[in-house]
Short mmCIF file of C-alpha atoms in Angstrom, two decimals:
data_model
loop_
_atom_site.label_atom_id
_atom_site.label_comp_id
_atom_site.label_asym_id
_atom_site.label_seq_id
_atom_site.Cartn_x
_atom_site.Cartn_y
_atom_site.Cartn_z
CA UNK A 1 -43.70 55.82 42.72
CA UNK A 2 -44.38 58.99 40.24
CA UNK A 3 -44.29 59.11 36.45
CA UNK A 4 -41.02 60.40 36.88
CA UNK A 5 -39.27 57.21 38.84
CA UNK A 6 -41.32 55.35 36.76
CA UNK A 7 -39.70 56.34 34.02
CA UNK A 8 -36.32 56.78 35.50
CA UNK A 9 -36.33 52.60 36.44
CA UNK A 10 -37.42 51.65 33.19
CA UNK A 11 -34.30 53.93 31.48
CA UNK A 12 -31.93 52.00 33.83
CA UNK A 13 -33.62 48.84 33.10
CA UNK A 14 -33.42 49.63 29.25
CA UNK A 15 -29.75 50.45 30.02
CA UNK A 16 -28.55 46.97 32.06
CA UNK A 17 -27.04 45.38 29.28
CA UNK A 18 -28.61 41.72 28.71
CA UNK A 19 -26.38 38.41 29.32
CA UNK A 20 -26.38 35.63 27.16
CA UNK A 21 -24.76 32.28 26.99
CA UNK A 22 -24.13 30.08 24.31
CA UNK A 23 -23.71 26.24 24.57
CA UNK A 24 -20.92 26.50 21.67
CA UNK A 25 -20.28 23.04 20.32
CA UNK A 26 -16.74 23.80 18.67
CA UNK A 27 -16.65 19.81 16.61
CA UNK A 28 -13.82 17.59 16.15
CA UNK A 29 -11.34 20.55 16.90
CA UNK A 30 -9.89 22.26 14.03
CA UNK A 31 -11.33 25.43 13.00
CA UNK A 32 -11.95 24.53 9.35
CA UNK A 33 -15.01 22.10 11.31
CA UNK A 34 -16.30 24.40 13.04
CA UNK A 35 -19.64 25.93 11.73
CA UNK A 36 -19.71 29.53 10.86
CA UNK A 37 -22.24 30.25 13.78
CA UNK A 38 -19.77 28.17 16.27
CA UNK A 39 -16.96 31.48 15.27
CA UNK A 40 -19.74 33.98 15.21
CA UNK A 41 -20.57 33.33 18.90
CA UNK A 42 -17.24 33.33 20.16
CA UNK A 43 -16.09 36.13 18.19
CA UNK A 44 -19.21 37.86 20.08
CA UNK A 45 -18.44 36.53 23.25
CA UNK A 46 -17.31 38.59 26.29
CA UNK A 47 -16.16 35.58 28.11
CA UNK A 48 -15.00 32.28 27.11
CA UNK A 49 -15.55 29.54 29.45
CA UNK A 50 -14.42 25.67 28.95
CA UNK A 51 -11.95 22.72 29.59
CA UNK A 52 -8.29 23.68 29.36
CA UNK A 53 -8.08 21.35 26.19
CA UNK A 54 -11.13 22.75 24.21
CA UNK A 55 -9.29 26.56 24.49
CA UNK A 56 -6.42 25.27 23.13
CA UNK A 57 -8.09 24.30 20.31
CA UNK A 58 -10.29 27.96 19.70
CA UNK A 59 -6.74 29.67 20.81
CA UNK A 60 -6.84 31.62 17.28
CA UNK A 61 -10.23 32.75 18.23
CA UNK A 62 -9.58 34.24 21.60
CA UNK A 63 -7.45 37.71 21.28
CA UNK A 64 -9.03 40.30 23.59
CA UNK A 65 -11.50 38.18 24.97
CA UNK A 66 -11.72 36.98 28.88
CA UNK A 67 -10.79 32.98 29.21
CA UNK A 68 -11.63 31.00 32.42
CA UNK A 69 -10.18 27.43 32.04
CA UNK A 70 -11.87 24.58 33.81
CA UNK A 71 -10.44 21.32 34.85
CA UNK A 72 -11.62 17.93 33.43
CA UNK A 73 -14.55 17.37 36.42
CA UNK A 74 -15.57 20.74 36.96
CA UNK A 75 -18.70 20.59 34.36
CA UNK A 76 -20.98 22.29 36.70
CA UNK A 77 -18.29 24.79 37.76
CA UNK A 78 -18.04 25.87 34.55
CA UNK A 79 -21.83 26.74 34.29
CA UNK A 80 -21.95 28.24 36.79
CA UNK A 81 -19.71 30.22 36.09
CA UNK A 82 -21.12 31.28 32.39
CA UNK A 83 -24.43 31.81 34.73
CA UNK A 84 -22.79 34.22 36.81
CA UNK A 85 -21.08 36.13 33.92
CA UNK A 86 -24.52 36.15 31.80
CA UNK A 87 -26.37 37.65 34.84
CA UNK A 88 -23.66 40.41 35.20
CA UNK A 89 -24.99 41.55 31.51
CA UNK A 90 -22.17 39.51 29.36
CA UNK A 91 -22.20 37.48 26.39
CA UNK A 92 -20.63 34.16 27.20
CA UNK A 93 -19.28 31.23 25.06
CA UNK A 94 -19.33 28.23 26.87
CA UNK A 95 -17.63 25.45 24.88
CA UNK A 96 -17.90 21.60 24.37
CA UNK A 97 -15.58 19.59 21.84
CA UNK A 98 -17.97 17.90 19.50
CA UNK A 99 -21.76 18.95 19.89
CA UNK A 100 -23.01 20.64 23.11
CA UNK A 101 -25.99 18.23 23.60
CA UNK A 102 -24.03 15.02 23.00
CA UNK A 103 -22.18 13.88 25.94
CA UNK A 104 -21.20 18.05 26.71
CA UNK A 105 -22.31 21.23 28.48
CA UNK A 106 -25.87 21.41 27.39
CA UNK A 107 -27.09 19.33 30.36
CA UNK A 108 -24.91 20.18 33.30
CA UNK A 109 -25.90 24.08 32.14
CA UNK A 110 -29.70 23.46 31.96
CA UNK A 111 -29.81 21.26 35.19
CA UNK A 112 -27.18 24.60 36.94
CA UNK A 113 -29.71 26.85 35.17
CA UNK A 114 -33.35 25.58 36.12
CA UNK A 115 -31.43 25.12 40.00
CA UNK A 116 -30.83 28.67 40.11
CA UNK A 117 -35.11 29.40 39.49
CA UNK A 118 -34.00 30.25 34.99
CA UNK A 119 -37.07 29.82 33.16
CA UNK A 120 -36.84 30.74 28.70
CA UNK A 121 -38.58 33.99 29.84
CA UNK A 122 -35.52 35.15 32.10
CA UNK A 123 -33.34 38.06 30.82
CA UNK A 124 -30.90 35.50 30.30
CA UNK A 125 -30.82 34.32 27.13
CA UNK A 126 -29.59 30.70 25.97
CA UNK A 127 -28.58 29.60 22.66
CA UNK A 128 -27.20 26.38 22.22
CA UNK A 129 -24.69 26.32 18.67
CA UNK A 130 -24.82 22.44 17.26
CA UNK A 131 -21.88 20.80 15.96
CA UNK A 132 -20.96 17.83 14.40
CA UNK A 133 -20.20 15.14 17.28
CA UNK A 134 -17.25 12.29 18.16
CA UNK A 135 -19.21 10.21 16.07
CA UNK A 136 -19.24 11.82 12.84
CA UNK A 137 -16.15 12.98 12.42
CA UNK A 138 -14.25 9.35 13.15
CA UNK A 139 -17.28 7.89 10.86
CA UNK A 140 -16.07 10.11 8.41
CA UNK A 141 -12.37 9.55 8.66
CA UNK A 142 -12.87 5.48 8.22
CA UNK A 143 -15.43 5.34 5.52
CA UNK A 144 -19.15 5.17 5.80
CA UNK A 145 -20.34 3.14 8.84
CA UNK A 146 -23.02 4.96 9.97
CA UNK A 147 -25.19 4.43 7.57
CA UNK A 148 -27.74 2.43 8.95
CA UNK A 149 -28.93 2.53 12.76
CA UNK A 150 -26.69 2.95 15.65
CA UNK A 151 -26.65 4.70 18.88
CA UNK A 152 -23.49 6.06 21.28
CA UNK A 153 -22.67 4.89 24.65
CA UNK A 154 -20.32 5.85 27.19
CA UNK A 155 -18.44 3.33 29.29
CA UNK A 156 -17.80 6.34 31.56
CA UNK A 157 -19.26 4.84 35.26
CA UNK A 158 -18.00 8.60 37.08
CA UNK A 159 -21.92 9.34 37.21
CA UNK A 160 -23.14 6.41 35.53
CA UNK A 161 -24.09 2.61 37.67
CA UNK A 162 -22.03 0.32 35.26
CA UNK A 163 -25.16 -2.15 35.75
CA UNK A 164 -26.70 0.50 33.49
CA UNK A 165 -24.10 0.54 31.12
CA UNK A 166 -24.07 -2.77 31.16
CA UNK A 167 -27.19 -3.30 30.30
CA UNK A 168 -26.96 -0.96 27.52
CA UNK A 169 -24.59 -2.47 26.14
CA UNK A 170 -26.26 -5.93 26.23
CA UNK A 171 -29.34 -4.57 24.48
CA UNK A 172 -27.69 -2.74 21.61
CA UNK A 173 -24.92 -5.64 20.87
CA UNK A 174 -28.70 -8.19 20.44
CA UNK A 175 -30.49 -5.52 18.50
CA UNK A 176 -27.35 -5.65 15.93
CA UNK A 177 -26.61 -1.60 16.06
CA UNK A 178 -23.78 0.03 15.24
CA UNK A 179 -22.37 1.58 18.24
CA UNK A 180 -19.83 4.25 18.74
CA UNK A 181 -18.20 3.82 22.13
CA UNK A 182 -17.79 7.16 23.91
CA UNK A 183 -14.68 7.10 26.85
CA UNK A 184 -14.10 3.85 26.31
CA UNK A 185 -10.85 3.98 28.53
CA UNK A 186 -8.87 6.27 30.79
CA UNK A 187 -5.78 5.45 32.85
CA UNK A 188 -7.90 4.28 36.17
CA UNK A 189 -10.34 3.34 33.94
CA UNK A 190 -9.36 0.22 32.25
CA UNK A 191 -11.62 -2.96 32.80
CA UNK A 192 -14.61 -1.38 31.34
CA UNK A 193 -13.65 -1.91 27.84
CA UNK A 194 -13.25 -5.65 28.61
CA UNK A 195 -16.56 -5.88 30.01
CA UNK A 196 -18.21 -4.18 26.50
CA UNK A 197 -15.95 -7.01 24.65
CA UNK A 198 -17.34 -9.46 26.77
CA UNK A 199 -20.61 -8.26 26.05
CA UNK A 200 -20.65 -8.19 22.70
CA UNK A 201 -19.23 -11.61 22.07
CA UNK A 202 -22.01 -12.81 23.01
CA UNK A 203 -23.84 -11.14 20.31
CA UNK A 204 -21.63 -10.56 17.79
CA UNK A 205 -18.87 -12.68 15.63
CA UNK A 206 -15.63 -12.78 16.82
CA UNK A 207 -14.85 -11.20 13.33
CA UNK A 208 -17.59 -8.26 13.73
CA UNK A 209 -15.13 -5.21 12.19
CA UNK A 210 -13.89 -2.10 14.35
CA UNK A 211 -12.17 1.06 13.65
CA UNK A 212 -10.74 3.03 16.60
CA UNK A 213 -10.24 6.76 16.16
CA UNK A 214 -7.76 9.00 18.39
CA UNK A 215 -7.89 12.43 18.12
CA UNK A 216 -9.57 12.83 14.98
CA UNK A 217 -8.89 16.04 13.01
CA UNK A 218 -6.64 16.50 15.20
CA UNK A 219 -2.67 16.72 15.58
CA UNK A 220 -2.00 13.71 16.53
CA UNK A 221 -4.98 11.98 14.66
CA UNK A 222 -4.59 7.95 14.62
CA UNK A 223 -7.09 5.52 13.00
CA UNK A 224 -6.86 1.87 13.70
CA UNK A 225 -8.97 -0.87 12.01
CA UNK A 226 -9.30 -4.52 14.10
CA UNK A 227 -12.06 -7.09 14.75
CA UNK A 228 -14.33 -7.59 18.03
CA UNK A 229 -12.10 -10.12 19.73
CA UNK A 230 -8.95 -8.47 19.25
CA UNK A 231 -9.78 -4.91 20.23
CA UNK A 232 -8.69 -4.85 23.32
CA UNK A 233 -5.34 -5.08 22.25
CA UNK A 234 -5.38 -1.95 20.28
CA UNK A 235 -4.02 1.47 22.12
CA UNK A 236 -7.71 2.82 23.42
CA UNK A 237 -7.72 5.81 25.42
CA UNK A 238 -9.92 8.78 26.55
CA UNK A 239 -9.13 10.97 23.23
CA UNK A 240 -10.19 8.09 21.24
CA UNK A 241 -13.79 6.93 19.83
CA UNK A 242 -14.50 2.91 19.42
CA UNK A 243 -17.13 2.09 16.43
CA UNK A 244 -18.33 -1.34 16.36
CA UNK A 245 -20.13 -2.36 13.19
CA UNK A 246 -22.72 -4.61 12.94
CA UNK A 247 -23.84 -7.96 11.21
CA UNK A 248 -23.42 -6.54 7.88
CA UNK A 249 -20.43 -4.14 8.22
CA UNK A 250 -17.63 -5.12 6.02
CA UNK A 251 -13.95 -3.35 5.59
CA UNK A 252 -12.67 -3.25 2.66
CA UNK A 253 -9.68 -1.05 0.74
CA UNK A 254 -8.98 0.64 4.00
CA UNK A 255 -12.90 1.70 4.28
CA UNK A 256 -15.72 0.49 6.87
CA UNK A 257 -19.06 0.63 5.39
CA UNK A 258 -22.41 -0.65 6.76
CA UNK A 259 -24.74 -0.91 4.14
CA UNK A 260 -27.73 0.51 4.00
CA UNK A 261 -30.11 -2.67 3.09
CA UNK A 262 -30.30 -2.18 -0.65
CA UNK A 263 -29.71 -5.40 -1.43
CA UNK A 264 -32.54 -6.61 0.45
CA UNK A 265 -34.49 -5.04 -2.39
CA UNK A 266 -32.61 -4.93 -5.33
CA UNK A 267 -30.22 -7.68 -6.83
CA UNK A 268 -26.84 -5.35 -7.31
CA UNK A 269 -25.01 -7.91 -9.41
CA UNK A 270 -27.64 -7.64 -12.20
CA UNK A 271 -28.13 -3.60 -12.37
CA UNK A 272 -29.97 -2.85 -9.40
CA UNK A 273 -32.82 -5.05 -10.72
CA UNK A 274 -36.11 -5.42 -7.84
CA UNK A 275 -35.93 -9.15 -6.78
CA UNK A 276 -38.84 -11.48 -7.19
CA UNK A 277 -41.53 -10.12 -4.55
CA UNK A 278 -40.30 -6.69 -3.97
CA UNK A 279 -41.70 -3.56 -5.71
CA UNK A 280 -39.53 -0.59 -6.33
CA UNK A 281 -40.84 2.97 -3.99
CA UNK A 282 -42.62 0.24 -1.52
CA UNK A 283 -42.35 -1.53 2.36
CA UNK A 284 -39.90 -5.16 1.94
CA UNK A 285 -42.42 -8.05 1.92
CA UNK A 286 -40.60 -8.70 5.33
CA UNK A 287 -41.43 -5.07 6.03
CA UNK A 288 -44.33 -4.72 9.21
CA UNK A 289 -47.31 -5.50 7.19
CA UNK A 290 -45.90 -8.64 5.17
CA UNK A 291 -44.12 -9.94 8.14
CA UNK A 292 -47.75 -9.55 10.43
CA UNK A 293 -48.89 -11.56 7.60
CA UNK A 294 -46.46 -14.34 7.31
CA UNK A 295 -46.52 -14.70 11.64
CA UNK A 296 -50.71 -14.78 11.03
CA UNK A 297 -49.90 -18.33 8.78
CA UNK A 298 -47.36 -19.14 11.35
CA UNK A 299 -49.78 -19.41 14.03
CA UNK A 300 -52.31 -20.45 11.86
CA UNK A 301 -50.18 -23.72 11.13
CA UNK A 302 -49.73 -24.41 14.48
CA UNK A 303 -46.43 -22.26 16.14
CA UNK A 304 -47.26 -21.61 19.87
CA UNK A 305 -46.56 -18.09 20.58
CA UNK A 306 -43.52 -18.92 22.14
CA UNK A 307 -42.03 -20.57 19.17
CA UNK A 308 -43.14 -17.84 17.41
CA UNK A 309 -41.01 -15.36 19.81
CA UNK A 310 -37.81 -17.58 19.59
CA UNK A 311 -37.99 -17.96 15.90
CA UNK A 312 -38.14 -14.23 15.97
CA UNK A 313 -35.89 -13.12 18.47
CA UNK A 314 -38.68 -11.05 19.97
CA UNK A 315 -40.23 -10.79 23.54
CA UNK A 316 -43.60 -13.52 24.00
CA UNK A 317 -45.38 -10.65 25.14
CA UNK A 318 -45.08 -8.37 21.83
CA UNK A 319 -46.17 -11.78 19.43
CA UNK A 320 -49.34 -12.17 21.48
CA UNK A 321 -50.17 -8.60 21.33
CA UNK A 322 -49.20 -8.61 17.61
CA UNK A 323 -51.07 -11.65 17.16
CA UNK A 324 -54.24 -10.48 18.97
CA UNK A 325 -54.76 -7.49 16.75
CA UNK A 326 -55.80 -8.75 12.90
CA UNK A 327 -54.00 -7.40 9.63
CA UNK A 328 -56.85 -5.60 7.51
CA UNK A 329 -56.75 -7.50 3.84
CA UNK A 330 -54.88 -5.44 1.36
CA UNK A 331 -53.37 -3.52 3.83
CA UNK A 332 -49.93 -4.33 2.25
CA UNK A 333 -50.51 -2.97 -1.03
CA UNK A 334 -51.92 -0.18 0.09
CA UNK A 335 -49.03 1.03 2.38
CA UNK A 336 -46.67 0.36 -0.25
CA UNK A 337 -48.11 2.89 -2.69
CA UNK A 338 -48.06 5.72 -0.13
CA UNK A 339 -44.20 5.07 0.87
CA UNK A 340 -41.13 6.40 -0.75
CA UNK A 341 -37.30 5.48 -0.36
CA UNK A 342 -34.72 8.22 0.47
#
């Protein structure tokens, strides 16, 4: 090829306009949630691509731009799609409800995406636009009940074993999280939110508090609180978000809290005053190091390891391992003065 065609390619190449997508996630719906990036990218979008519900939702948003509604089960059409469009040289918005990368398009694109032979270095360029999930907006509507661990689970079993689910479920009702059911019921899906009660109970009091959220932020926004036995009566559906608290959630004045362990530390009743054994800034004396100590004595006075493990609630396997390794002396103090508390 001569200088000239050389040159000549690399002008056209220079010229081919570059396509883009962006994994948009839109949050709870309204517009005054949605981040300032989240409008940025649509607003520089070419193409919008997404579920029939989520465009109703960025309607105001969408004047001059080209729409291509997707059914409910047509995830992978839709990045396909937004692939398609990007490699033609366009800037595409491709939207979830919520957050992209929880429980929305960010997967199905990247598993479309690495199919078709996209690597980071392709002309294709991905952004993926976070926003705030299902979770946080219904934790925000009933109060404060995230404040301490939890995780998100979908009863979903359309590409998910429900032995899996199951199982998940099982786990994080012992481990005492707070868990934010994700489509927790649909209207041929209706036994699976039974089977999470059932689970539970076996964990959890009958009394352990719930708030159900439908369509939060939304127009026809609903917020129910109940208990762990008598959930299933409430009206659950596919628009709505189940949070089950844990051992120390309470509800009070309308509000679900889960605290965040201060009073582990610090007797509230008497002005946030340390309690006898604690030190302000450092680990709990049931924190890692003081509790290695205290199952050292334990075994020391005579506990098998698999008393140990029951009186613990932890596998036989992880107390002999924790057991065979010795706590260095002063270790306890010394990890205390290099901690904080946020």
């Amino acid at each position: 090829m001569s200088e000239i065609d050389t040159g000549v390619a690399a002008a056209e190449a220079e010229a081919s306009p570059v396509g883009k997508i962006m994994l948009v996630g839109i949050g709870p719906g309204s517009v005054e949630h949605m981040t300032q990036r989240a409008r940025d990218a649509i607003a520089e979008a070419d193409v919008v691509v997404g579920y029939v519900t989520y465009i109703k939702l960025v309607a105001d948003l969408l004047d001059g731009k080209e729409v291509v509604r997707k059914g409910m089960t047509e995830e992978l059409d839709r990045a396909v799609h937004a692939l398609e469009a990007a490699r033609a040289g366009k800037k595409v918005a491709l939207i979830s409800s919520g957050d992209a990368g929880v429980y929305g398009m960010a997967g199905p694109t990247y598993e479309v995406l690495f199919q078709a032979g996209w690597t980071p270095d392709d002309p294709v360029q991905l952004e993926i636009v976070p926003g705030a999930s299902a979770l946080n907006a219904c934790a925000a509507l009933v109060g404060a009940p995230l404040t301490h661990d939890f995780c998100a689970i979908s009863l979903s079993d359309l590409l998910t074993p429900w032995p899996v689910i199951a199982r998940r479920l099982d786990a994080v009702a012992y481990a005492d999280f707070v868990v934010a059911l994700y489509n927790p019921k649909s209207g041929r899906r209706t036994r699976q939110i039974v089977e999470a009660q059932r689970l539970f109970l076996r964990h959890r009091r009958p009394d352990t508090p719930v708030a159900i959220v439908k369509s939060a932020y939304r127009r026809r926004q609903h917020i129910e609180f109940t208990t762990l036995d008598k959930m299933t009566d409430s009206d659950i559906g596919m628009l709505s978000t189940v949070l089950i608290g844990n051992s120390s959630t309470f509800v009070r004045d309308g509000l679900m809290v889960t605290p965040r362990g201060y009073a582990n530390k610090y007797d509230v009743e008497q002005g946030f005053e340390t309690r006898d054994g604690e030190k302000a800034g450092r680990s709990l004396s049931t924190g890692l190091l003081g509790w290695l100590e205290t199952l050292q004595a334990q075994h020391t006075e005579g506990h098998t390891v698999a008393d140990l493990a029951r009186l613990h609630r932890l596998p036989v396997e992880y107390i002999a391992a924790t057991l065979a390794e010795p706590v260095e002396v002063g270790a306890v103090a010394a990890v205390g003065e290099a901690e904080g508390e946020g």
